[in-house]
Amino acid sequence: MGRANAWTSEVNWQTGRWQERQQEAGHHEWRPPAPRGVLAKRPLTFFEVLDSGFRLLRYIPGLTIGAALIVFTLWTLLLTAVGTFAALRFLPFLTDVMGNDEAMSGFLMLAQLGSFAISLLSLGIVHLLAGLSAAGAQNSFGARKTTLTQAWAGLRGRRWSLILATLLMSGINLGLLILLSLPAMLLAIFDNPILAVVCAVIAVLLWLCALTWLNLRFAFLGTTIAVERLGIRAALSRSWRLTGRGFWRTFGQLALGYFLSNQLVQLIIGPFVFILMAVLGGATALLSDSTTILAVGIGISAVVLGLTLISSAVLFAYFACLVCVCTFDQRMRTEGYDLELIRAEEGSRA
């Protein structure tokens, strides 16, 4: 064809001849840019990981703190029931202990050690909370909020795996404590208190080291079950591989995050507990009716228990968020998970 009109014809650069101009593709419809996610789609620095845990906690408090409150309420009720049964079962023994000052001092020391051990054994609950929060953390990359109901519904088919994984890790932690404490118990039975105390101290130190190392290598257990739909055995192997690289970075992030959040919670509830204890002391000094003093003491104890429950829920909710952030950050560093997130986000908007 001849060159009739430059607007209706064009050169075919393969043949060098003029041809009728091909119809151009229409312009794509304008779309607004993707919303900026709460969590960044890139590997994070050390302190960005700690901050991202707080950002995730503030973004979906209904899921993170709500799940932690439910779990810790059930955990507190269980511990209260066990403690009440033990107190009633060994009431004569406790009465004899309270009548001896030296025995009472030793009993209080054992009670403090037991409280410390229970707080560390509670770390097994983090796997359940991290699994519940994982869906919300994944959706937060696209600035999409997730409710507790949605997260629980999304775990269909993986709920029992998540619960069994939590029980498995808690059982391993408790089993290690019992196994390492056996020599000290045997020495105490055979009336050798000095060696028993030395063995108990060594056992506690060994247990802390084993607890830290083992729970760090399996820290991503609950998250991988929830996000990658793995069974318990596959999730254990998956967490072991993910934490094999960047071990000290992950250890520093989780340890520092747990310590700082614990100190922050103690600073917040500490003044309230001090005021309540001062009120209880003033009521004991001013009131003469023992029934009224008992009622005030029960009320204040209930408030302190409620504050402790809320603070523990917030602490473990943040720690679960931190575990989720560390999981995704490690996957970005080793597997290019940030590219998968970007591609999935673009595909959902196409």
mmCIF file with all atom_site columns, N, CA and C in Angstrom, residues 225-275:
data_model
loop_
_atom_site.group_PDB
_atom_site.id
_atom_site.type_symbol
_atom_site.label_atom_id
_atom_site.label_alt_id
_atom_site.label_comp_id
_atom_site.label_asym_id
_atom_site.label_entity_id
_atom_site.label_seq_id
_atom_site.pdbx_PDB_ins_code
_atom_site.Cartn_x
_atom_site.Cartn_y
_atom_site.Cartn_z
_atom_site.occupancy
_atom_site.B_iso_or_equiv
_atom_site.pdbx_formal_charge
_atom_site.auth_seq_id
_atom_site.auth_comp_id
_atom_site.auth_asym_id
_atom_site.auth_atom_id
_atom_site.pdbx_PDB_model_num
ATOM 1   N N  . ILE A 1 225 ? 3.068  -23.597 61.414 1.00 0.00 ? 225 ILE A N  1
ATOM 2   C CA . ILE A 1 225 ? 1.852  -24.417 61.353 1.00 0.00 ? 225 ILE A CA 1
ATOM 3   C C  . ILE A 1 225 ? 0.686  -23.600 60.820 1.00 0.00 ? 225 ILE A C  1
ATOM 4   N N  . ALA A 1 226 ? 0.562  -22.359 61.281 1.00 0.00 ? 226 ALA A N  1
ATOM 5   C CA . ALA A 1 226 ? -0.572 -21.527 60.897 1.00 0.00 ? 226 ALA A CA 1
ATOM 6   C C  . ALA A 1 226 ? -0.464 -21.014 59.466 1.00 0.00 ? 226 ALA A C  1
ATOM 7   N N  . VAL A 1 227 ? 0.726  -20.547 59.064 1.00 0.00 ? 227 VAL A N  1
ATOM 8   C CA . VAL A 1 227 ? 0.875  -19.892 57.766 1.00 0.00 ? 227 VAL A CA 1
ATOM 9   C C  . VAL A 1 227 ? 1.132  -20.894 56.650 1.00 0.00 ? 227 VAL A C  1
ATOM 10  N N  . GLU A 1 228 ? 2.004  -21.871 56.884 1.00 0.00 ? 228 GLU A N  1
ATOM 11  C CA . GLU A 1 228 ? 2.396  -22.799 55.833 1.00 0.00 ? 228 GLU A CA 1
ATOM 12  C C  . GLU A 1 228 ? 1.615  -24.108 55.865 1.00 0.00 ? 228 GLU A C  1
ATOM 13  N N  . ARG A 1 229 ? 0.673  -24.235 56.797 1.00 0.00 ? 229 ARG A N  1
ATOM 14  C CA . ARG A 1 229 ? -0.208 -25.409 56.883 1.00 0.00 ? 229 ARG A CA 1
ATOM 15  C C  . ARG A 1 229 ? 0.580  -26.710 56.990 1.00 0.00 ? 229 ARG A C  1
ATOM 16  N N  . LEU A 1 230 ? 1.540  -26.731 57.904 1.00 0.00 ? 230 LEU A N  1
ATOM 17  C CA . LEU A 1 230 ? 2.374  -27.905 58.104 1.00 0.00 ? 230 LEU A CA 1
ATOM 18  C C  . LEU A 1 230 ? 1.902  -28.700 59.305 1.00 0.00 ? 230 LEU A C  1
ATOM 19  N N  . GLY A 1 231 ? 2.255  -29.979 59.326 1.00 0.00 ? 231 GLY A N  1
ATOM 20  C CA . GLY A 1 231 ? 2.038  -30.790 60.500 1.00 0.00 ? 231 GLY A CA 1
ATOM 21  C C  . GLY A 1 231 ? 3.101  -30.497 61.551 1.00 0.00 ? 231 GLY A C  1
ATOM 22  N N  . ILE A 1 232 ? 2.959  -31.141 62.712 1.00 0.00 ? 232 ILE A N  1
ATOM 23  C CA . ILE A 1 232 ? 3.873  -30.851 63.821 1.00 0.00 ? 232 ILE A CA 1
ATOM 24  C C  . ILE A 1 232 ? 5.304  -31.234 63.463 1.00 0.00 ? 232 ILE A C  1
ATOM 25  N N  . ARG A 1 233 ? 5.492  -32.446 62.909 1.00 0.00 ? 233 ARG A N  1
ATOM 26  C CA . ARG A 1 233 ? 6.852  -32.891 62.592 1.00 0.00 ? 233 ARG A CA 1
ATOM 27  C C  . ARG A 1 233 ? 7.485  -32.009 61.529 1.00 0.00 ? 233 ARG A C  1
ATOM 28  N N  . ALA A 1 234 ? 6.733  -31.695 60.475 1.00 0.00 ? 234 ALA A N  1
ATOM 29  C CA . ALA A 1 234 ? 7.273  -30.838 59.419 1.00 0.00 ? 234 ALA A CA 1
ATOM 30  C C  . ALA A 1 234 ? 7.538  -29.424 59.932 1.00 0.00 ? 234 ALA A C  1
ATOM 31  N N  . ALA A 1 235 ? 6.678  -28.929 60.835 1.00 0.00 ? 235 ALA A N  1
ATOM 32  C CA . ALA A 1 235 ? 6.876  -27.588 61.386 1.00 0.00 ? 235 ALA A CA 1
ATOM 33  C C  . ALA A 1 235 ? 8.105  -27.533 62.286 1.00 0.00 ? 235 ALA A C  1
ATOM 34  N N  . LEU A 1 236 ? 8.368  -28.590 63.043 1.00 0.00 ? 236 LEU A N  1
ATOM 35  C CA . LEU A 1 236 ? 9.579  -28.647 63.860 1.00 0.00 ? 236 LEU A CA 1
ATOM 36  C C  . LEU A 1 236 ? 10.833 -28.587 62.985 1.00 0.00 ? 236 LEU A C  1
ATOM 37  N N  . SER A 1 237 ? 10.827 -29.369 61.908 1.00 0.00 ? 237 SER A N  1
ATOM 38  C CA . SER A 1 237 ? 11.964 -29.357 60.992 1.00 0.00 ? 237 SER A CA 1
ATOM 39  C C  . SER A 1 237 ? 12.100 -28.003 60.303 1.00 0.00 ? 237 SER A C  1
ATOM 40  N N  . ARG A 1 238 ? 10.969 -27.403 59.954 1.00 0.00 ? 238 ARG A N  1
ATOM 41  C CA . ARG A 1 238 ? 10.983 -26.098 59.283 1.00 0.00 ? 238 ARG A CA 1
ATOM 42  C C  . ARG A 1 238 ? 11.548 -25.007 60.199 1.00 0.00 ? 238 ARG A C  1
ATOM 43  N N  . SER A 1 239 ? 11.113 -24.982 61.444 1.00 0.00 ? 239 SER A N  1
ATOM 44  C CA . SER A 1 239 ? 11.613 -23.997 62.396 1.00 0.00 ? 239 SER A CA 1
ATOM 45  C C  . SER A 1 239 ? 13.100 -24.202 62.664 1.00 0.00 ? 239 SER A C  1
ATOM 46  N N  . TRP A 1 240 ? 13.529 -25.447 62.726 1.00 0.00 ? 240 TRP A N  1
ATOM 47  C CA . TRP A 1 240 ? 14.947 -25.746 62.959 1.00 0.00 ? 240 TRP A CA 1
ATOM 48  C C  . TRP A 1 240 ? 15.801 -25.199 61.820 1.00 0.00 ? 240 TRP A C  1
ATOM 49  N N  . ARG A 1 241 ? 15.327 -25.346 60.570 1.00 0.00 ? 241 ARG A N  1
ATOM 50  C CA . ARG A 1 241 ? 16.090 -24.842 59.423 1.00 0.00 ? 241 ARG A CA 1
ATOM 51  C C  . ARG A 1 241 ? 16.097 -23.312 59.387 1.00 0.00 ? 241 ARG A C  1
ATOM 52  N N  . LEU A 1 242 ? 14.960 -22.701 59.678 1.00 0.00 ? 242 LEU A N  1
ATOM 53  C CA . LEU A 1 242 ? 14.890 -21.240 59.610 1.00 0.00 ? 242 LEU A CA 1
ATOM 54  C C  . LEU A 1 242 ? 15.774 -20.570 60.660 1.00 0.00 ? 242 LEU A C  1
ATOM 55  N N  . THR A 1 243 ? 15.833 -21.149 61.848 1.00 0.00 ? 243 THR A N  1
ATOM 56  C CA . THR A 1 243 ? 16.647 -20.550 62.907 1.00 0.00 ? 243 THR A CA 1
ATOM 57  C C  . THR A 1 243 ? 18.109 -20.964 62.835 1.00 0.00 ? 243 THR A C  1
ATOM 58  N N  . GLY A 1 244 ? 18.454 -21.815 61.856 1.00 0.00 ? 244 GLY A N  1
ATOM 59  C CA . GLY A 1 244 ? 19.850 -22.212 61.721 1.00 0.00 ? 244 GLY A CA 1
ATOM 60  C C  . GLY A 1 244 ? 20.727 -21.062 61.264 1.00 0.00 ? 244 GLY A C  1
ATOM 61  N N  . ARG A 1 245 ? 20.171 -20.160 60.445 1.00 0.00 ? 245 ARG A N  1
ATOM 62  C CA . ARG A 1 245 ? 20.893 -18.972 60.021 1.00 0.00 ? 245 ARG A CA 1
ATOM 63  C C  . ARG A 1 245 ? 20.429 -17.776 60.840 1.00 0.00 ? 245 ARG A C  1
ATOM 64  N N  . GLY A 1 246 ? 21.367 -16.901 61.144 1.00 0.00 ? 246 GLY A N  1
ATOM 65  C CA . GLY A 1 246 ? 21.020 -15.729 61.942 1.00 0.00 ? 246 GLY A CA 1
ATOM 66  C C  . GLY A 1 246 ? 20.603 -16.079 63.354 1.00 0.00 ? 246 GLY A C  1
ATOM 67  N N  . PHE A 1 247 ? 21.241 -17.103 63.933 1.00 0.00 ? 247 PHE A N  1
ATOM 68  C CA . PHE A 1 247 ? 20.856 -17.583 65.257 1.00 0.00 ? 247 PHE A CA 1
ATOM 69  C C  . PHE A 1 247 ? 20.995 -16.473 66.302 1.00 0.00 ? 247 PHE A C  1
ATOM 70  N N  . TRP A 1 248 ? 22.157 -15.803 66.318 1.00 0.00 ? 248 TRP A N  1
ATOM 71  C CA . TRP A 1 248 ? 22.399 -14.808 67.356 1.00 0.00 ? 248 TRP A CA 1
ATOM 72  C C  . TRP A 1 248 ? 21.552 -13.566 67.148 1.00 0.00 ? 248 TRP A C  1
ATOM 73  N N  . ARG A 1 249 ? 21.267 -13.226 65.909 1.00 0.00 ? 249 ARG A N  1
ATOM 74  C CA . ARG A 1 249 ? 20.375 -12.088 65.670 1.00 0.00 ? 249 ARG A CA 1
ATOM 75  C C  . ARG A 1 249 ? 18.976 -12.378 66.206 1.00 0.00 ? 249 ARG A C  1
ATOM 76  N N  . THR A 1 250 ? 18.464 -13.559 65.899 1.00 0.00 ? 250 THR A N  1
ATOM 77  C CA . THR A 1 250 ? 17.141 -13.931 66.390 1.00 0.00 ? 250 THR A CA 1
ATOM 78  C C  . THR A 1 250 ? 17.121 -14.023 67.909 1.00 0.00 ? 250 THR A C  1
ATOM 79  N N  . PHE A 1 251 ? 18.181 -14.595 68.476 1.00 0.00 ? 251 PHE A N  1
ATOM 80  C CA . PHE A 1 251 ? 18.266 -14.686 69.935 1.00 0.00 ? 251 PHE A CA 1
ATOM 81  C C  . PHE A 1 251 ? 18.259 -13.291 70.573 1.00 0.00 ? 251 PHE A C  1
ATOM 82  N N  . GLY A 1 252 ? 19.037 -12.371 70.031 1.00 0.00 ? 252 GLY A N  1
ATOM 83  C CA . GLY A 1 252 ? 19.081 -11.020 70.575 1.00 0.00 ? 252 GLY A CA 1
ATOM 84  C C  . GLY A 1 252 ? 17.749 -10.311 70.465 1.00 0.00 ? 252 GLY A C  1
ATOM 85  N N  . GLN A 1 253 ? 17.061 -10.476 69.338 1.00 0.00 ? 253 GLN A N  1
ATOM 86  C CA . GLN A 1 253 ? 15.766 -9.811  69.155 1.00 0.00 ? 253 GLN A CA 1
ATOM 87  C C  . GLN A 1 253 ? 14.719 -10.345 70.125 1.00 0.00 ? 253 GLN A C  1
ATOM 88  N N  . LEU A 1 254 ? 14.632 -11.661 70.250 1.00 0.00 ? 254 LEU A N  1
ATOM 89  C CA . LEU A 1 254 ? 13.620 -12.241 71.127 1.00 0.00 ? 254 LEU A CA 1
ATOM 90  C C  . LEU A 1 254 ? 13.947 -12.000 72.602 1.00 0.00 ? 254 LEU A C  1
ATOM 91  N N  . ALA A 1 255 ? 15.227 -12.157 72.971 1.00 0.00 ? 255 ALA A N  1
ATOM 92  C CA . ALA A 1 255 ? 15.604 -11.960 74.375 1.00 0.00 ? 255 ALA A CA 1
ATOM 93  C C  . ALA A 1 255 ? 15.427 -10.500 74.789 1.00 0.00 ? 255 ALA A C  1
ATOM 94  N N  . LEU A 1 256 ? 15.905 -9.573  73.962 1.00 0.00 ? 256 LEU A N  1
ATOM 95  C CA . LEU A 1 256 ? 15.781 -8.152  74.306 1.00 0.00 ? 256 LEU A CA 1
ATOM 96  C C  . LEU A 1 256 ? 14.324 -7.714  74.276 1.00 0.00 ? 256 LEU A C  1
ATOM 97  N N  . GLY A 1 257 ? 13.549 -8.218  73.323 1.00 0.00 ? 257 GLY A N  1
ATOM 98  C CA . GLY A 1 257 ? 12.135 -7.865  73.275 1.00 0.00 ? 257 GLY A CA 1
ATOM 99  C C  . GLY A 1 257 ? 11.374 -8.350  74.493 1.00 0.00 ? 257 GLY A C  1
ATOM 100 N N  . TYR A 1 258 ? 11.666 -9.572  74.937 1.00 0.00 ? 258 TYR A N  1
ATOM 101 C CA . TYR A 1 258 ? 11.000 -10.103 76.126 1.00 0.00 ? 258 TYR A CA 1
ATOM 102 C C  . TYR A 1 258 ? 11.401 -9.315  77.368 1.00 0.00 ? 258 TYR A C  1
ATOM 103 N N  . PHE A 1 259 ? 12.692 -8.995  77.488 1.00 0.00 ? 259 PHE A N  1
ATOM 104 C CA . PHE A 1 259 ? 13.166 -8.269  78.669 1.00 0.00 ? 259 PHE A CA 1
ATOM 105 C C  . PHE A 1 259 ? 12.588 -6.849  78.717 1.00 0.00 ? 259 PHE A C  1
ATOM 106 N N  . LEU A 1 260 ? 12.649 -6.129  77.609 1.00 0.00 ? 260 LEU A N  1
ATOM 107 C CA . LEU A 1 260 ? 12.175 -4.747  77.604 1.00 0.00 ? 260 LEU A CA 1
ATOM 108 C C  . LEU A 1 260 ? 10.671 -4.664  77.825 1.00 0.00 ? 260 LEU A C  1
ATOM 109 N N  . SER A 1 261 ? 9.908  -5.542  77.181 1.00 0.00 ? 261 SER A N  1
ATOM 110 C CA . SER A 1 261 ? 8.458  -5.513  77.374 1.00 0.00 ? 261 SER A CA 1
ATOM 111 C C  . SER A 1 261 ? 8.094  -5.894  78.798 1.00 0.00 ? 261 SER A C  1
ATOM 112 N N  . ASN A 1 262 ? 8.834  -6.834  79.388 1.00 0.00 ? 262 ASN A N  1
ATOM 113 C CA . ASN A 1 262 ? 8.576  -7.223  80.782 1.00 0.00 ? 262 ASN A CA 1
ATOM 114 C C  . ASN A 1 262 ? 8.842  -6.056  81.723 1.00 0.00 ? 262 ASN A C  1
ATOM 115 N N  . GLN A 1 263 ? 9.956  -5.343  81.497 1.00 0.00 ? 263 GLN A N  1
ATOM 116 C CA . GLN A 1 263 ? 10.259 -4.195  82.335 1.00 0.00 ? 263 GLN A CA 1
ATOM 117 C C  . GLN A 1 263 ? 9.243  -3.088  82.154 1.00 0.00 ? 263 GLN A C  1
ATOM 118 N N  . LEU A 1 264 ? 8.782  -2.883  80.928 1.00 0.00 ? 264 LEU A N  1
ATOM 119 C CA . LEU A 1 264 ? 7.791  -1.842  80.671 1.00 0.00 ? 264 LEU A CA 1
ATOM 120 C C  . LEU A 1 264 ? 6.473  -2.147  81.374 1.00 0.00 ? 264 LEU A C  1
ATOM 121 N N  . VAL A 1 265 ? 6.054  -3.404  81.307 1.00 0.00 ? 265 VAL A N  1
ATOM 122 C CA . VAL A 1 265 ? 4.807  -3.787  81.970 1.00 0.00 ? 265 VAL A CA 1
ATOM 123 C C  . VAL A 1 265 ? 4.935  -3.629  83.486 1.00 0.00 ? 265 VAL A C  1
ATOM 124 N N  . GLN A 1 266 ? 6.092  -4.014  84.032 1.00 0.00 ? 266 GLN A N  1
ATOM 125 C CA . GLN A 1 266 ? 6.290  -3.871  85.475 1.00 0.00 ? 266 GLN A CA 1
ATOM 126 C C  . GLN A 1 266 ? 6.285  -2.407  85.903 1.00 0.00 ? 266 GLN A C  1
ATOM 127 N N  . LEU A 1 267 ? 6.844  -1.528  85.070 1.00 0.00 ? 267 LEU A N  1
ATOM 128 C CA . LEU A 1 267 ? 6.836  -0.103  85.390 1.00 0.00 ? 267 LEU A CA 1
ATOM 129 C C  . LEU A 1 267 ? 5.416  0.460   85.377 1.00 0.00 ? 267 LEU A C  1
ATOM 130 N N  . ILE A 1 268 ? 4.564  -0.095  84.525 1.00 0.00 ? 268 ILE A N  1
ATOM 131 C CA . ILE A 1 268 ? 3.197  0.427   84.425 1.00 0.00 ? 268 ILE A CA 1
ATOM 132 C C  . ILE A 1 268 ? 2.342  -0.047  85.589 1.00 0.00 ? 268 ILE A C  1
ATOM 133 N N  . ILE A 1 269 ? 2.395  -1.352  85.899 1.00 0.00 ? 269 ILE A N  1
ATOM 134 C CA . ILE A 1 269 ? 1.503  -1.873  86.945 1.00 0.00 ? 269 ILE A CA 1
ATOM 135 C C  . ILE A 1 269 ? 2.115  -1.763  88.331 1.00 0.00 ? 269 ILE A C  1
ATOM 136 N N  . GLY A 1 270 ? 3.449  -1.523  88.415 1.00 0.00 ? 270 GLY A N  1
ATOM 137 C CA . GLY A 1 270 ? 4.095  -1.437  89.724 1.00 0.00 ? 270 GLY A CA 1
ATOM 138 C C  . GLY A 1 270 ? 3.479  -0.392  90.645 1.00 0.00 ? 270 GLY A C  1
ATOM 139 N N  . PRO A 1 271 ? 3.270  0.861   90.187 1.00 0.00 ? 271 PRO A N  1
ATOM 140 C CA . PRO A 1 271 ? 2.656  1.865   91.065 1.00 0.00 ? 271 PRO A CA 1
ATOM 141 C C  . PRO A 1 271 ? 1.263  1.482   91.541 1.00 0.00 ? 271 PRO A C  1
ATOM 142 N N  . PHE A 1 272 ? 0.467  0.834   90.665 1.00 0.00 ? 272 PHE A N  1
ATOM 143 C CA . PHE A 1 272 ? -0.885 0.429   91.068 1.00 0.00 ? 272 PHE A CA 1
ATOM 144 C C  . PHE A 1 272 ? -0.822 -0.626  92.174 1.00 0.00 ? 272 PHE A C  1
ATOM 145 N N  . VAL A 1 273 ? 0.073  -1.581  92.014 1.00 0.00 ? 273 VAL A N  1
ATOM 146 C CA . VAL A 1 273 ? 0.207  -2.620  93.039 1.00 0.00 ? 273 VAL A CA 1
ATOM 147 C C  . VAL A 1 273 ? 0.690  -2.010  94.357 1.00 0.00 ? 273 VAL A C  1
ATOM 148 N N  . PHE A 1 274 ? 1.620  -1.051  94.288 1.00 0.00 ? 274 PHE A N  1
ATOM 149 C CA . PHE A 1 274 ? 2.116  -0.395  95.498 1.00 0.00 ? 274 PHE A CA 1
ATOM 150 C C  . PHE A 1 274 ? 0.986  0.355   96.209 1.00 0.00 ? 274 PHE A C  1
ATOM 151 N N  . ILE A 1 275 ? 0.149  1.053   95.444 1.00 0.00 ? 275 ILE A N  1
ATOM 152 C CA . ILE A 1 275 ? -0.973 1.795   96.041 1.00 0.00 ? 275 ILE A CA 1
ATOM 153 C C  . ILE A 1 275 ? -1.959 0.832   96.698 1.00 0.00 ? 275 ILE A C  1
#
